[in-house]
Short mmCIF file of C-alpha atoms in Angstrom, two decimals:
data_model
loop_
_atom_site.label_atom_id
_atom_site.label_comp_id
_atom_site.label_asym_id
_atom_site.label_seq_id
_atom_site.Cartn_x
_atom_site.Cartn_y
_atom_site.Cartn_z
CA MET A 638 31.77 -21.24 21.78
CA VAL A 639 32.89 -18.51 19.44
CA SER A 640 35.25 -15.75 20.37
CA PRO A 641 33.89 -12.28 21.10
CA GLU A 642 35.43 -11.08 17.85
CA GLU A 643 33.79 -13.90 15.87
CA SER A 644 30.49 -13.22 17.62
CA GLN A 645 30.63 -9.55 16.60
CA ARG A 646 31.46 -10.50 13.01
CA LEU A 647 28.57 -12.96 12.81
CA ILE A 648 26.12 -10.43 14.26
CA MET A 649 27.22 -7.79 11.74
CA GLU A 650 26.91 -10.30 8.89
CA ALA A 651 23.45 -11.37 10.01
CA ILE A 652 22.24 -7.78 10.29
CA GLU A 653 23.61 -6.89 6.85
CA ARG A 654 21.76 -9.85 5.33
CA LEU A 655 18.54 -9.03 7.15
CA GLN A 656 18.78 -5.42 5.95
CA LYS A 657 18.56 -6.73 2.39
CA VAL A 658 15.36 -8.62 3.31
CA GLU A 659 13.95 -5.60 5.15
CA ARG A 660 14.11 -3.52 1.95
CA ASN A 661 11.36 -5.76 0.55
CA TYR A 662 9.07 -4.55 3.33
CA MET A 663 9.72 -0.84 2.92
CA GLY A 664 8.23 1.62 0.52
CA ARG A 665 10.63 2.99 -2.04
CA GLU A 666 11.90 6.56 -1.94
CA GLU A 667 11.30 6.72 -5.66
CA VAL A 668 9.21 4.63 -8.04
CA THR A 669 9.29 4.87 -11.83
CA ILE A 670 6.38 3.38 -13.74
CA GLY A 671 6.35 2.86 -17.46
CA VAL A 672 3.52 3.87 -19.77
CA ARG A 673 3.39 2.02 -23.10
CA HIS A 674 2.26 5.06 -25.09
CA ASN A 675 2.90 8.79 -25.41
CA ASP A 676 -0.66 10.02 -24.87
CA PRO A 677 -1.56 12.19 -21.86
CA ILE A 678 -2.66 10.37 -18.74
CA MET A 679 -4.92 11.39 -15.90
CA VAL A 680 -3.61 10.56 -12.44
CA LEU A 681 -6.31 10.23 -9.81
CA CYS A 682 -5.11 10.59 -6.25
CA GLY A 683 -7.28 8.42 -4.01
CA SER A 684 -7.27 8.58 -0.26
CA ASP A 685 -9.50 8.03 2.74
CA LEU A 686 -11.52 5.20 1.23
CA HIS A 687 -11.96 3.70 4.72
CA ALA A 688 -13.21 0.41 3.28
CA GLY A 689 -14.99 -1.58 5.95
CA SER A 690 -16.40 1.33 7.92
CA ILE A 691 -20.16 1.54 8.31
CA THR A 692 -19.86 5.30 7.69
CA THR A 693 -18.26 4.83 4.25
CA ASP A 694 -20.28 4.99 1.05
CA HIS A 695 -18.81 1.84 -0.49
CA GLN A 696 -20.65 2.46 -3.76
CA VAL A 697 -18.40 5.51 -4.27
CA ILE A 698 -15.36 3.23 -3.99
CA MET A 699 -16.85 0.94 -6.63
CA ASP A 700 -17.69 3.97 -8.80
CA LEU A 701 -14.05 5.09 -8.61
CA ARG A 702 -12.94 1.60 -9.61
CA ASP A 703 -15.41 1.45 -12.49
CA TYR A 704 -14.50 4.92 -13.72
CA ALA A 705 -10.80 4.10 -13.79
CA LEU A 706 -11.48 0.80 -15.56
CA SER A 707 -13.71 2.46 -18.17
CA GLN A 708 -11.17 5.10 -19.18
CA LYS A 709 -8.13 4.23 -21.27
CA ASN A 710 -5.44 6.52 -19.84
CA ILE A 711 -6.23 6.79 -16.14
CA GLY A 712 -3.99 5.72 -13.29
CA ILE A 713 -4.62 5.87 -9.55
CA VAL A 714 -2.16 6.67 -6.78
CA LEU A 715 -3.45 5.58 -3.38
CA LEU A 716 -2.40 8.08 -0.74
CA GLY A 717 -3.61 6.43 2.44
CA ASP A 718 -6.38 5.18 4.69
CA GLU A 719 -7.63 2.67 2.13
CA VAL A 720 -9.11 0.58 4.95
CA GLU A 721 -10.74 1.65 8.19
CA GLY A 722 -8.53 -0.41 10.48
CA LEU A 723 -9.29 -0.93 14.15
CA LYS A 724 -7.81 0.72 17.19
CA GLU A 725 -8.88 0.32 20.79
CA ALA A 726 -8.18 3.99 21.53
CA TYR A 727 -10.93 4.94 19.07
CA LEU A 728 -13.57 2.55 20.38
CA ASN A 729 -16.51 4.94 19.91
CA THR A 730 -15.52 6.46 16.58
CA ASN A 731 -13.82 3.55 14.89
CA THR A 732 -14.18 0.11 16.42
CA ALA A 733 -17.89 0.32 17.20
CA ARG A 734 -18.63 1.43 13.64
CA THR A 735 -16.59 -1.17 11.79
CA PRO A 736 -18.63 -4.35 11.25
CA ILE A 737 -15.79 -6.47 9.79
CA ASP A 738 -12.36 -7.21 11.23
CA PHE A 739 -9.13 -5.82 9.84
CA HIS A 740 -8.23 -8.88 7.79
CA GLN A 741 -11.70 -8.93 6.25
CA GLN A 742 -11.31 -5.23 5.39
CA ILE A 743 -8.10 -5.98 3.50
CA ASP A 744 -9.65 -9.00 1.75
CA PHE A 745 -12.66 -6.91 0.74
CA LEU A 746 -10.50 -4.05 -0.56
CA ARG A 747 -8.22 -6.44 -2.46
CA GLY A 748 -11.01 -8.42 -4.07
CA SER A 749 -13.39 -5.62 -4.97
CA PHE A 750 -11.00 -2.75 -5.69
CA LEU A 751 -7.26 -3.44 -5.81
CA GLU A 752 -7.24 -6.69 -7.82
CA PRO A 753 -9.45 -5.52 -10.72
CA LEU A 754 -7.52 -2.26 -11.00
CA ALA A 755 -4.09 -3.87 -10.66
CA LYS A 756 -4.96 -6.48 -13.28
CA GLU A 757 -5.43 -3.62 -15.76
CA GLY A 758 -2.33 -1.73 -14.57
CA LYS A 759 -4.43 1.11 -13.21
CA ILE A 760 -2.76 1.51 -9.81
CA LEU A 761 0.46 3.45 -10.25
CA ALA A 762 1.55 3.31 -6.58
CA MET A 763 0.38 3.05 -2.99
CA VAL A 764 1.88 5.28 -0.30
CA SER A 765 2.97 3.52 2.88
CA GLY A 766 4.77 4.20 6.11
CA TYR A 767 2.39 6.66 7.72
CA TRP A 768 0.57 5.86 10.92
CA GLY A 769 -3.02 6.33 9.93
CA HIS A 770 -5.60 3.60 9.75
CA PRO A 771 -3.50 0.87 7.99
CA GLY A 772 -0.57 1.76 10.23
CA TRP A 773 -2.48 0.97 13.39
CA ALA A 774 -2.22 -2.76 12.74
CA GLU A 775 1.45 -2.44 11.88
CA ASP A 776 2.11 -0.60 15.16
CA ALA A 777 0.20 -3.20 17.18
CA THR A 778 1.50 -6.33 15.47
CA THR A 779 4.49 -5.57 13.16
CA ILE A 780 2.42 -6.92 10.25
CA ASN A 781 3.13 -4.88 7.14
CA THR A 782 -0.39 -3.96 6.11
CA TRP A 783 0.69 -2.36 2.83
CA ARG A 784 2.34 -5.61 1.78
CA MET A 785 -0.82 -7.49 2.80
CA MET A 786 -2.88 -5.22 0.58
CA THR A 787 -0.57 -5.40 -2.44
CA ASP A 788 1.31 -8.72 -2.41
CA GLY A 789 1.14 -10.37 -5.81
CA LEU A 790 -0.66 -7.43 -7.42
CA ASP A 791 2.32 -5.58 -8.94
CA ILE A 792 1.46 -2.36 -7.10
CA PRO A 793 4.59 -0.36 -6.26
CA ILE A 794 4.84 0.76 -2.65
CA LEU A 795 6.06 4.32 -2.24
CA GLN A 796 7.35 5.84 0.98
CA ASN A 797 5.34 8.64 2.49
CA GLY A 798 6.85 11.72 0.83
CA GLY A 799 8.41 9.64 -1.95
CA ARG A 800 8.53 10.48 -5.64
CA LEU A 801 6.53 8.86 -8.41
CA ASN A 802 8.03 9.16 -11.90
CA VAL A 803 6.05 8.36 -15.02
CA ARG A 804 8.10 7.35 -18.05
CA PHE A 805 6.35 7.34 -21.41
CA ALA A 806 7.20 5.10 -24.37
CA ASN A 807 9.32 7.85 -25.94
CA GLY A 808 11.47 8.06 -22.79
CA ASN A 809 9.98 11.33 -21.49
#
């Protein structure tokens, strides 16, 4: 048995350590990305891809990918709803019109869109922490869907409302 005082100390210590781990699962308030040149860049803001939905024109998603890959100084910031997700409350509008499950949606998006773009450094950031389509799974399961989409791809996760800074080679 430990004393009440020791118990309180251990709990505080454990929480402080877990808070450090939790930071890995949160979007950042501010992300700074480096550009290796001083030329102008075009930042495309992509949202509402809804990959996996039968109502989505998936060729447009591939066209966006191909356009970004074909242009030298383009970066993409993903603003949300990259996947369709699934939610029982939206059975008629969402679940019935989504032919693949949530994990398959993420795998499809990663393999066909995120990985090729990330490999070329084309994704500047992905916004997280909102409760749209990717957030439904997080709410239902505590699985961090943004981490699932980006793990190992060197895509910075930005908090909803966060700031993205672009630093050029000359420091500007």
